[in-house]
PDB file of C-alpha atoms in Angstrom:
ATOM      1  CA  GLU A  29       2.705 -17.779  -8.021  1.00 95.00           C
ATOM      2  CA  VAL A  30       3.949 -14.749  -6.131  1.00 96.00           C
ATOM      3  CA  GLN A  31       3.599 -15.174  -2.381  1.00 98.00           C
ATOM      4  CA  LEU A  32       4.502 -12.837   0.448  1.00 98.00           C
ATOM      5  CA  VAL A  33       4.088 -14.118   3.987  1.00 98.00           C
ATOM      6  CA  GLU A  34       4.610 -11.805   6.938  1.00 98.00           C
ATOM      7  CA  SER A  35       5.421 -12.988  10.436  1.00 97.00           C
ATOM      8  CA  GLY A  36       6.744 -11.685  13.723  1.00 97.00           C
ATOM      9  CA  GLY A  37       3.817  -9.602  14.869  1.00 96.00           C
ATOM     10  CA  GLY A  38       2.480  -9.777  18.393  1.00 96.00           C
ATOM     11  CA  LEU A  39       1.979  -7.916  21.635  1.00 97.00           C
ATOM     12  CA  VAL A  40       4.765  -5.604  22.776  1.00 97.00           C
ATOM     13  CA  GLN A  41       4.957  -3.017  25.512  1.00 96.00           C
ATOM     14  CA  PRO A  42       5.423   0.671  24.745  1.00 97.00           C
ATOM     15  CA  GLY A  43       9.105   1.342  24.261  1.00 97.00           C
ATOM     16  CA  GLY A  44       9.747  -2.234  23.226  1.00 97.00           C
ATOM     17  CA  SER A  45      11.114  -3.757  20.050  1.00 97.00           C
ATOM     18  CA  LEU A  46       9.918  -6.248  17.479  1.00 98.00           C
ATOM     19  CA  ARG A  47      11.256  -7.637  14.217  1.00 98.00           C
ATOM     20  CA  LEU A  48       8.914  -8.424  11.364  1.00 98.00           C
ATOM     21  CA  SER A  49       9.786 -10.751   8.515  1.00 98.00           C
ATOM     22  CA  CYS A  50       8.344 -11.172   5.055  1.00 98.00           C
ATOM     23  CA  ALA A  51       9.155 -14.413   3.255  1.00 98.00           C
ATOM     24  CA  ALA A  52       8.922 -14.123  -0.507  1.00 98.00           C
ATOM     25  CA  SER A  53       8.481 -16.848  -3.107  1.00 97.00           C
ATOM     26  CA  GLY A  54       7.404 -17.267  -6.697  1.00 97.00           C
ATOM     27  CA  PHE A  55       9.625 -14.529  -8.127  1.00 97.00           C
ATOM     28  CA  THR A  56      13.247 -13.401  -8.234  1.00 97.00           C
ATOM     29  CA  PHE A  57      13.306 -11.560  -4.922  1.00 97.00           C
ATOM     30  CA  SER A  58      16.659  -9.890  -5.524  1.00 97.00           C
ATOM     31  CA  SER A  59      15.291  -8.083  -8.583  1.00 97.00           C
ATOM     32  CA  TYR A  60      12.553  -6.152  -6.809  1.00 97.00           C
ATOM     33  CA  ALA A  61      12.272  -3.257  -4.404  1.00 97.00           C
ATOM     34  CA  MET A  62      10.204  -4.105  -1.361  1.00 97.00           C
ATOM     35  CA  HIS A  63       8.015  -2.093   0.976  1.00 97.00           C
ATOM     36  CA  TRP A  64       6.264  -2.080   4.322  1.00 98.00           C
ATOM     37  CA  VAL A  65       2.829  -0.472   4.604  1.00 98.00           C
ATOM     38  CA  ARG A  66       0.705  -0.455   7.747  1.00 98.00           C
ATOM     39  CA  GLN A  67      -2.943  -0.033   8.593  1.00 97.00           C
ATOM     40  CA  ALA A  68      -4.117   0.905  12.064  1.00 97.00           C
ATOM     41  CA  PRO A  69      -7.415  -0.674  13.152  1.00 94.00           C
ATOM     42  CA  GLY A  70     -10.263   0.904  11.219  1.00 93.00           C
ATOM     43  CA  LYS A  71      -7.929   3.372   9.492  1.00 95.00           C
ATOM     44  CA  GLY A  72      -6.404   3.857   6.070  1.00 95.00           C
ATOM     45  CA  LEU A  73      -3.100   2.747   4.597  1.00 96.00           C
ATOM     46  CA  GLU A  74       0.125   4.380   5.801  1.00 95.00           C
ATOM     47  CA  TYR A  75       3.439   3.946   4.062  1.00 95.00           C
ATOM     48  CA  VAL A  76       6.244   2.873   6.388  1.00 97.00           C
ATOM     49  CA  SER A  77       9.430   2.068   4.523  1.00 96.00           C
ATOM     50  CA  ALA A  78      11.021   0.841   1.321  1.00 95.00           C
ATOM     51  CA  ILE A  79      14.277  -0.774   0.262  1.00 97.00           C
ATOM     52  CA  SER A  80      15.813  -1.078  -3.178  1.00 96.00           C
ATOM     53  CA  SER A  81      16.448  -4.433  -4.791  1.00 96.00           C
ATOM     54  CA  ASN A  82      20.081  -4.643  -3.661  1.00 95.00           C
ATOM     55  CA  GLY A  83      19.457  -2.998  -0.302  1.00 95.00           C
ATOM     56  CA  GLY A  84      21.568  -0.011  -1.177  1.00 95.00           C
ATOM     57  CA  SER A  85      18.797   2.550  -0.774  1.00 95.00           C
ATOM     58  CA  THR A  86      16.222   2.812   1.984  1.00 96.00           C
ATOM     59  CA  TYR A  87      13.321   5.152   2.579  1.00 94.00           C
ATOM     60  CA  TYR A  88      11.285   5.884   5.707  1.00 95.00           C
ATOM     61  CA  ALA A  89       8.151   7.758   6.624  1.00 94.00           C
ATOM     62  CA  ASN A  90       8.867  10.615   9.016  1.00 93.00           C
ATOM     63  CA  SER A  91       6.724   8.897  11.635  1.00 95.00           C
ATOM     64  CA  VAL A  92       9.153   5.961  11.925  1.00 97.00           C
ATOM     65  CA  LYS A  93      12.475   7.503  10.935  1.00 97.00           C
ATOM     66  CA  GLY A  94      15.134   6.770  13.517  1.00 97.00           C
ATOM     67  CA  ARG A  95      13.058   4.048  15.183  1.00 98.00           C
ATOM     68  CA  PHE A  96      12.526   1.487  12.405  1.00 98.00           C
ATOM     69  CA  THR A  97      15.100  -0.163  10.146  1.00 98.00           C
ATOM     70  CA  ILE A  98      14.281  -1.967   6.933  1.00 98.00           C
ATOM     71  CA  SER A  99      16.635  -4.624   5.588  1.00 98.00           C
ATOM     72  CA  ARG A 100      16.656  -7.649   3.334  1.00 98.00           C
ATOM     73  CA  ASP A 101      18.518 -10.902   2.860  1.00 98.00           C
ATOM     74  CA  ASN A 102      18.406 -11.768  -0.814  1.00 97.00           C
ATOM     75  CA  SER A 103      19.979 -15.159  -0.136  1.00 97.00           C
ATOM     76  CA  LYS A 104      17.001 -16.023   2.057  1.00 98.00           C
ATOM     77  CA  ASN A 105      14.349 -14.210  -0.022  1.00 98.00           C
ATOM     78  CA  THR A 106      13.310 -12.370   3.106  1.00 98.00           C
ATOM     79  CA  LEU A 107      12.483  -8.773   3.954  1.00 98.00           C
ATOM     80  CA  TYR A 108      12.727  -7.452   7.500  1.00 98.00           C
ATOM     81  CA  LEU A 109      11.495  -4.532   9.554  1.00 98.00           C
ATOM     82  CA  GLN A 110      13.231  -3.942  12.866  1.00 98.00           C
ATOM     83  CA  MET A 111      10.962  -1.790  14.994  1.00 98.00           C
ATOM     84  CA  GLY A 112      12.154  -0.029  18.138  1.00 95.00           C
ATOM     85  CA  SER A 113      10.856   2.498  20.667  1.00 97.00           C
ATOM     86  CA  LEU A 114       7.368   1.318  19.819  1.00 98.00           C
ATOM     87  CA  ARG A 115       4.452   3.588  20.583  1.00 97.00           C
ATOM     88  CA  ALA A 116       0.715   3.073  20.825  1.00 96.00           C
ATOM     89  CA  GLU A 117       0.314   4.736  17.439  1.00 96.00           C
ATOM     90  CA  ASP A 118       2.484   2.048  15.832  1.00 98.00           C
ATOM     91  CA  MET A 119      -0.218  -0.519  16.496  1.00 98.00           C
ATOM     92  CA  ALA A 120      -1.389  -1.765  13.125  1.00 98.00           C
ATOM     93  CA  VAL A 121      -1.456  -4.576  10.616  1.00 98.00           C
ATOM     94  CA  TYR A 122       1.863  -4.465   8.791  1.00 98.00           C
ATOM     95  CA  TYR A 123       1.912  -5.529   5.157  1.00 98.00           C
ATOM     96  CA  CYS A 124       4.891  -6.171   2.940  1.00 98.00           C
ATOM     97  CA  ALA A 125       4.483  -5.392  -0.736  1.00 98.00           C
ATOM     98  CA  ARG A 126       6.527  -5.890  -3.874  1.00 97.00           C
ATOM     99  CA  GLU A 127       7.987  -3.400  -6.310  1.00 90.00           C
ATOM    100  CA  TRP A 128       7.422   0.352  -6.554  1.00 87.00           C
ATOM    101  CA  GLU A 129       3.934  -0.337  -7.846  1.00 91.00           C
ATOM    102  CA  LEU A 130       3.057  -2.407  -4.757  1.00 93.00           C
ATOM    103  CA  ASP A 131       1.765  -5.031  -7.147  1.00 94.00           C
ATOM    104  CA  TYR A 132       1.584  -7.893  -4.663  1.00 97.00           C
ATOM    105  CA  TRP A 133       0.817  -7.736  -0.947  1.00 98.00           C
ATOM    106  CA  GLY A 134       1.109 -10.202   1.891  1.00 98.00           C
ATOM    107  CA  GLN A 135      -1.771 -10.996   4.229  1.00 97.00           C
ATOM    108  CA  GLY A 136      -0.320  -8.818   6.991  1.00 97.00           C
ATOM    109  CA  THR A 137       0.840  -9.336  10.549  1.00 98.00           C
ATOM    110  CA  LEU A 138      -0.709  -7.556  13.524  1.00 98.00           C
ATOM    111  CA  VAL A 139       1.444  -5.546  15.897  1.00 98.00           C
ATOM    112  CA  THR A 140      -0.199  -4.611  19.178  1.00 97.00           C
ATOM    113  CA  VAL A 141       1.500  -2.051  21.419  1.00 97.00           C
ATOM    114  CA  SER A 142       0.059  -2.065  24.893  1.00 94.00           C
ATOM    115  CA  SER A 143       1.097  -2.350  28.503  1.00 91.00           C
TER     116      SER A 143
ATOM    117  CA  GLN B   4      -4.319  13.939   7.565  1.00 82.00           C
ATOM    118  CA  SER B   5      -3.413  12.189   4.313  1.00 89.00           C
ATOM    119  CA  VAL B   6      -1.221  13.847   1.706  1.00 92.00           C
ATOM    120  CA  LEU B   7      -3.616  12.811  -1.062  1.00 97.00           C
ATOM    121  CA  THR B   8      -7.263  13.781  -0.672  1.00 97.00           C
ATOM    122  CA  GLN B   9     -10.116  11.408  -1.435  1.00 98.00           C
ATOM    123  CA  PRO B  10     -13.797  11.607  -0.556  1.00 97.00           C
ATOM    124  CA  PRO B  11     -14.460   9.364   2.448  1.00 97.00           C
ATOM    125  CA  SER B  12     -17.412   7.687   0.827  1.00 97.00           C
ATOM    126  CA  ALA B  13     -19.112   7.030  -2.494  1.00 97.00           C
ATOM    127  CA  SER B  14     -22.125   5.021  -3.510  1.00 96.00           C
ATOM    128  CA  GLY B  15     -24.067   3.781  -6.477  1.00 96.00           C
ATOM    129  CA  THR B  16     -26.628   1.263  -7.566  1.00 96.00           C
ATOM    130  CA  PRO B  17     -25.844  -1.865  -9.571  1.00 96.00           C
ATOM    131  CA  GLY B  18     -25.052  -1.044 -13.173  1.00 96.00           C
ATOM    132  CA  GLN B  19     -24.240   2.588 -12.459  1.00 97.00           C
ATOM    133  CA  ARG B  20     -20.956   4.356 -13.086  1.00 97.00           C
ATOM    134  CA  VAL B  21     -19.172   5.891 -10.138  1.00 98.00           C
ATOM    135  CA  THR B  22     -16.059   8.015  -9.967  1.00 98.00           C
ATOM    136  CA  ILE B  23     -13.652   8.468  -7.067  1.00 98.00           C
ATOM    137  CA  SER B  24     -11.366  11.467  -7.077  1.00 98.00           C
ATOM    138  CA  CYS B  25      -7.862  11.865  -5.699  1.00 98.00           C
ATOM    139  CA  SER B  26      -6.244  15.261  -5.285  1.00 98.00           C
ATOM    140  CA  GLY B  27      -2.578  15.901  -4.658  1.00 97.00           C
ATOM    141  CA  SER B  28       0.146  18.353  -5.488  1.00 97.00           C
ATOM    142  CA  SER B  29       3.003  18.997  -7.873  1.00 97.00           C
ATOM    143  CA  SER B  30       5.380  16.895  -5.792  1.00 97.00           C
ATOM    144  CA  ASN B  31       3.291  13.734  -6.023  1.00 97.00           C
ATOM    145  CA  ILE B  32       0.475  13.336  -8.549  1.00 98.00           C
ATOM    146  CA  GLY B  33       1.731  16.261 -10.593  1.00 97.00           C
ATOM    147  CA  SER B  34       5.060  14.609 -11.336  1.00 97.00           C
ATOM    148  CA  ASN B  35       4.598  10.884 -10.783  1.00 97.00           C
ATOM    149  CA  TYR B  36       2.356   7.966 -11.654  1.00 97.00           C
ATOM    150  CA  VAL B  37      -0.862   7.351  -9.755  1.00 98.00           C
ATOM    151  CA  TYR B  38      -1.862   3.952  -8.453  1.00 98.00           C
ATOM    152  CA  TRP B  39      -5.202   2.669  -7.184  1.00 98.00           C
ATOM    153  CA  TYR B  40      -5.768  -0.178  -4.740  1.00 98.00           C
ATOM    154  CA  GLN B  41      -8.909  -2.047  -3.811  1.00 98.00           C
ATOM    155  CA  GLN B  42      -9.300  -3.454  -0.330  1.00 97.00           C
ATOM    156  CA  LEU B  43     -12.185  -5.832   0.177  1.00 96.00           C
ATOM    157  CA  PRO B  44     -13.375  -6.248   3.761  1.00 92.00           C
ATOM    158  CA  GLY B  45     -10.933  -8.241   5.870  1.00 92.00           C
ATOM    159  CA  THR B  46      -8.374  -8.673   3.111  1.00 96.00           C
ATOM    160  CA  ALA B  47      -5.087  -7.149   2.004  1.00 97.00           C
ATOM    161  CA  PRO B  48      -5.089  -4.354  -0.588  1.00 97.00           C
ATOM    162  CA  LYS B  49      -4.905  -5.348  -4.229  1.00 97.00           C
ATOM    163  CA  LEU B  50      -3.412  -3.340  -7.095  1.00 97.00           C
ATOM    164  CA  LEU B  51      -6.238  -2.146  -9.323  1.00 97.00           C
ATOM    165  CA  ILE B  52      -4.680   0.510 -11.581  1.00 98.00           C
ATOM    166  CA  TYR B  53      -0.999   1.272 -12.137  1.00 97.00           C
ATOM    167  CA  ARG B  54       0.811   4.053 -13.985  1.00 97.00           C
ATOM    168  CA  ASN B  55      -2.311   6.252 -14.052  1.00 98.00           C
ATOM    169  CA  ASN B  56      -4.473   4.111 -16.290  1.00 97.00           C
ATOM    170  CA  GLN B  57      -3.079   0.605 -16.727  1.00 97.00           C
ATOM    171  CA  ARG B  58      -4.914  -2.475 -15.490  1.00 97.00           C
ATOM    172  CA  PRO B  59      -3.041  -5.514 -14.180  1.00 95.00           C
ATOM    173  CA  SER B  60      -3.972  -8.822 -15.701  1.00 94.00           C
ATOM    174  CA  GLY B  61      -7.260 -10.045 -14.269  1.00 94.00           C
ATOM    175  CA  VAL B  62      -8.716  -6.636 -13.425  1.00 97.00           C
ATOM    176  CA  PRO B  63     -11.959  -6.125 -15.358  1.00 96.00           C
ATOM    177  CA  ASP B  64     -12.093  -3.303 -17.884  1.00 95.00           C
ATOM    178  CA  ARG B  65     -14.986  -1.868 -15.853  1.00 97.00           C
ATOM    179  CA  PHE B  66     -12.231  -0.212 -13.837  1.00 98.00           C
ATOM    180  CA  SER B  67     -10.377   2.703 -15.399  1.00 98.00           C
ATOM    181  CA  GLY B  68      -8.031   5.393 -14.190  1.00 98.00           C
ATOM    182  CA  SER B  69      -7.152   8.850 -15.408  1.00 98.00           C
ATOM    183  CA  LYS B  70      -4.933  11.710 -14.362  1.00 98.00           C
ATOM    184  CA  SER B  71      -4.885  15.414 -15.119  1.00 97.00           C
ATOM    185  CA  GLY B  72      -2.426  17.791 -13.534  1.00 97.00           C
ATOM    186  CA  THR B  73      -2.406  17.209  -9.790  1.00 97.00           C
ATOM    187  CA  SER B  74      -5.603  15.168  -9.699  1.00 98.00           C
ATOM    188  CA  ALA B  75      -6.589  11.664 -10.635  1.00 98.00           C
ATOM    189  CA  SER B  76      -9.750   9.643 -10.697  1.00 98.00           C
ATOM    190  CA  LEU B  77     -10.913   6.063 -10.663  1.00 98.00           C
ATOM    191  CA  ALA B  78     -14.043   5.172 -12.576  1.00 98.00           C
ATOM    192  CA  ILE B  79     -16.038   2.012 -12.085  1.00 98.00           C
ATOM    193  CA  SER B  80     -18.693   1.287 -14.671  1.00 97.00           C
ATOM    194  CA  GLY B  81     -21.383  -1.390 -14.538  1.00 97.00           C
ATOM    195  CA  LEU B  82     -21.214  -1.348 -10.752  1.00 97.00           C
ATOM    196  CA  ARG B  83     -21.555  -4.740  -9.080  1.00 97.00           C
ATOM    197  CA  SER B  84     -22.155  -5.743  -5.488  1.00 96.00           C
ATOM    198  CA  GLU B  85     -18.682  -7.279  -5.270  1.00 95.00           C
ATOM    199  CA  ASP B  86     -17.152  -3.864  -5.948  1.00 97.00           C
ATOM    200  CA  GLU B  87     -18.123  -2.809  -2.439  1.00 97.00           C
ATOM    201  CA  ALA B  88     -14.745  -2.089  -0.883  1.00 97.00           C
ATOM    202  CA  ASP B  89     -12.307   0.596   0.203  1.00 98.00           C
ATOM    203  CA  TYR B  90     -10.351   2.257  -2.585  1.00 98.00           C
ATOM    204  CA  TYR B  91      -7.022   4.038  -2.113  1.00 98.00           C
ATOM    205  CA  CYS B  92      -4.992   6.198  -4.441  1.00 98.00           C
ATOM    206  CA  ALA B  93      -1.217   6.478  -4.089  1.00 97.00           C
ATOM    207  CA  ALA B  94       1.766   8.172  -5.676  1.00 97.00           C
ATOM    208  CA  TRP B  95       5.434   8.708  -4.997  1.00 95.00           C
ATOM    209  CA  ASP B  96       6.152  12.081  -3.397  1.00 94.00           C
ATOM    210  CA  ASP B  97       9.378  13.732  -4.536  1.00 95.00           C
ATOM    211  CA  SER B  98       9.567  16.012  -1.494  1.00 94.00           C
ATOM    212  CA  LEU B  99       8.947  13.341   1.134  1.00 91.00           C
ATOM    213  CA  SER B 100      10.732  10.541  -0.761  1.00 89.00           C
ATOM    214  CA  VAL B 101       8.028   8.065   0.166  1.00 91.00           C
ATOM    215  CA  VAL B 102       4.817   6.747  -1.305  1.00 93.00           C
ATOM    216  CA  VAL B 103       1.841   8.781  -0.145  1.00 95.00           C
ATOM    217  CA  PHE B 104      -1.690   7.436   0.079  1.00 97.00           C
ATOM    218  CA  GLY B 105      -5.109   8.972   0.020  1.00 97.00           C
ATOM    219  CA  GLY B 106      -7.289   8.467   3.058  1.00 97.00           C
ATOM    220  CA  GLY B 107      -9.408   5.924   1.251  1.00 97.00           C
ATOM    221  CA  THR B 108     -12.933   5.937  -0.145  1.00 98.00           C
ATOM    222  CA  LYS B 109     -15.509   3.468   1.077  1.00 98.00           C
ATOM    223  CA  LEU B 110     -17.690   2.439  -1.847  1.00 97.00           C
ATOM    224  CA  THR B 111     -21.180   1.224  -1.038  1.00 97.00           C
ATOM    225  CA  VAL B 112     -23.304  -0.542  -3.630  1.00 96.00           C
ATOM    226  CA  LEU B 113     -26.900   0.251  -2.749  1.00 91.00           C
TER     227      LEU B 113
END
């Protein structure tokens, strides 16, 4: 059974940093591209970032480019999102999802940006 | 403002057929596959339709997708109360080099 479990969310002050993790199981992690998608409270889905299966290619939404870094450790079956210079508008539930079709999603982790 | 345009709401009575539209451009829907996701209240999104009109295993055939030019649509036939959810369309955008989503459509079963 495919499982994606996000962690690392929490309360952070504006300008602060946070690292999210997504632990994958039930499939060959190193064979799949992975993504981060976020959803602000009461709002729709917003694409954040993607990384190819071997980590060689990364993609970012303009809203996070230069502030967020996506990475993966295929030996640990884990996806990461390093978030910096956090702003109030980054507050959201962050989901990780598998493959370009976003065929499986985690349950999400909440990031709150507030002083 | 979402890159893909969906109606904010839709509704129908049990047993009815409803359609949700998704409008884009040549750089996204016009040149790439369309995907649809269902998000039940308080849960993570779930893939409903992939590659324009394909259903993942376990998705009832009451759900169907289509695409024409720079627009796509999701049809739900035999509407049921458990279909009440938010529905999102998505596609890769060649200009932005990211996946773009529609703003979501809240489906109410009356």
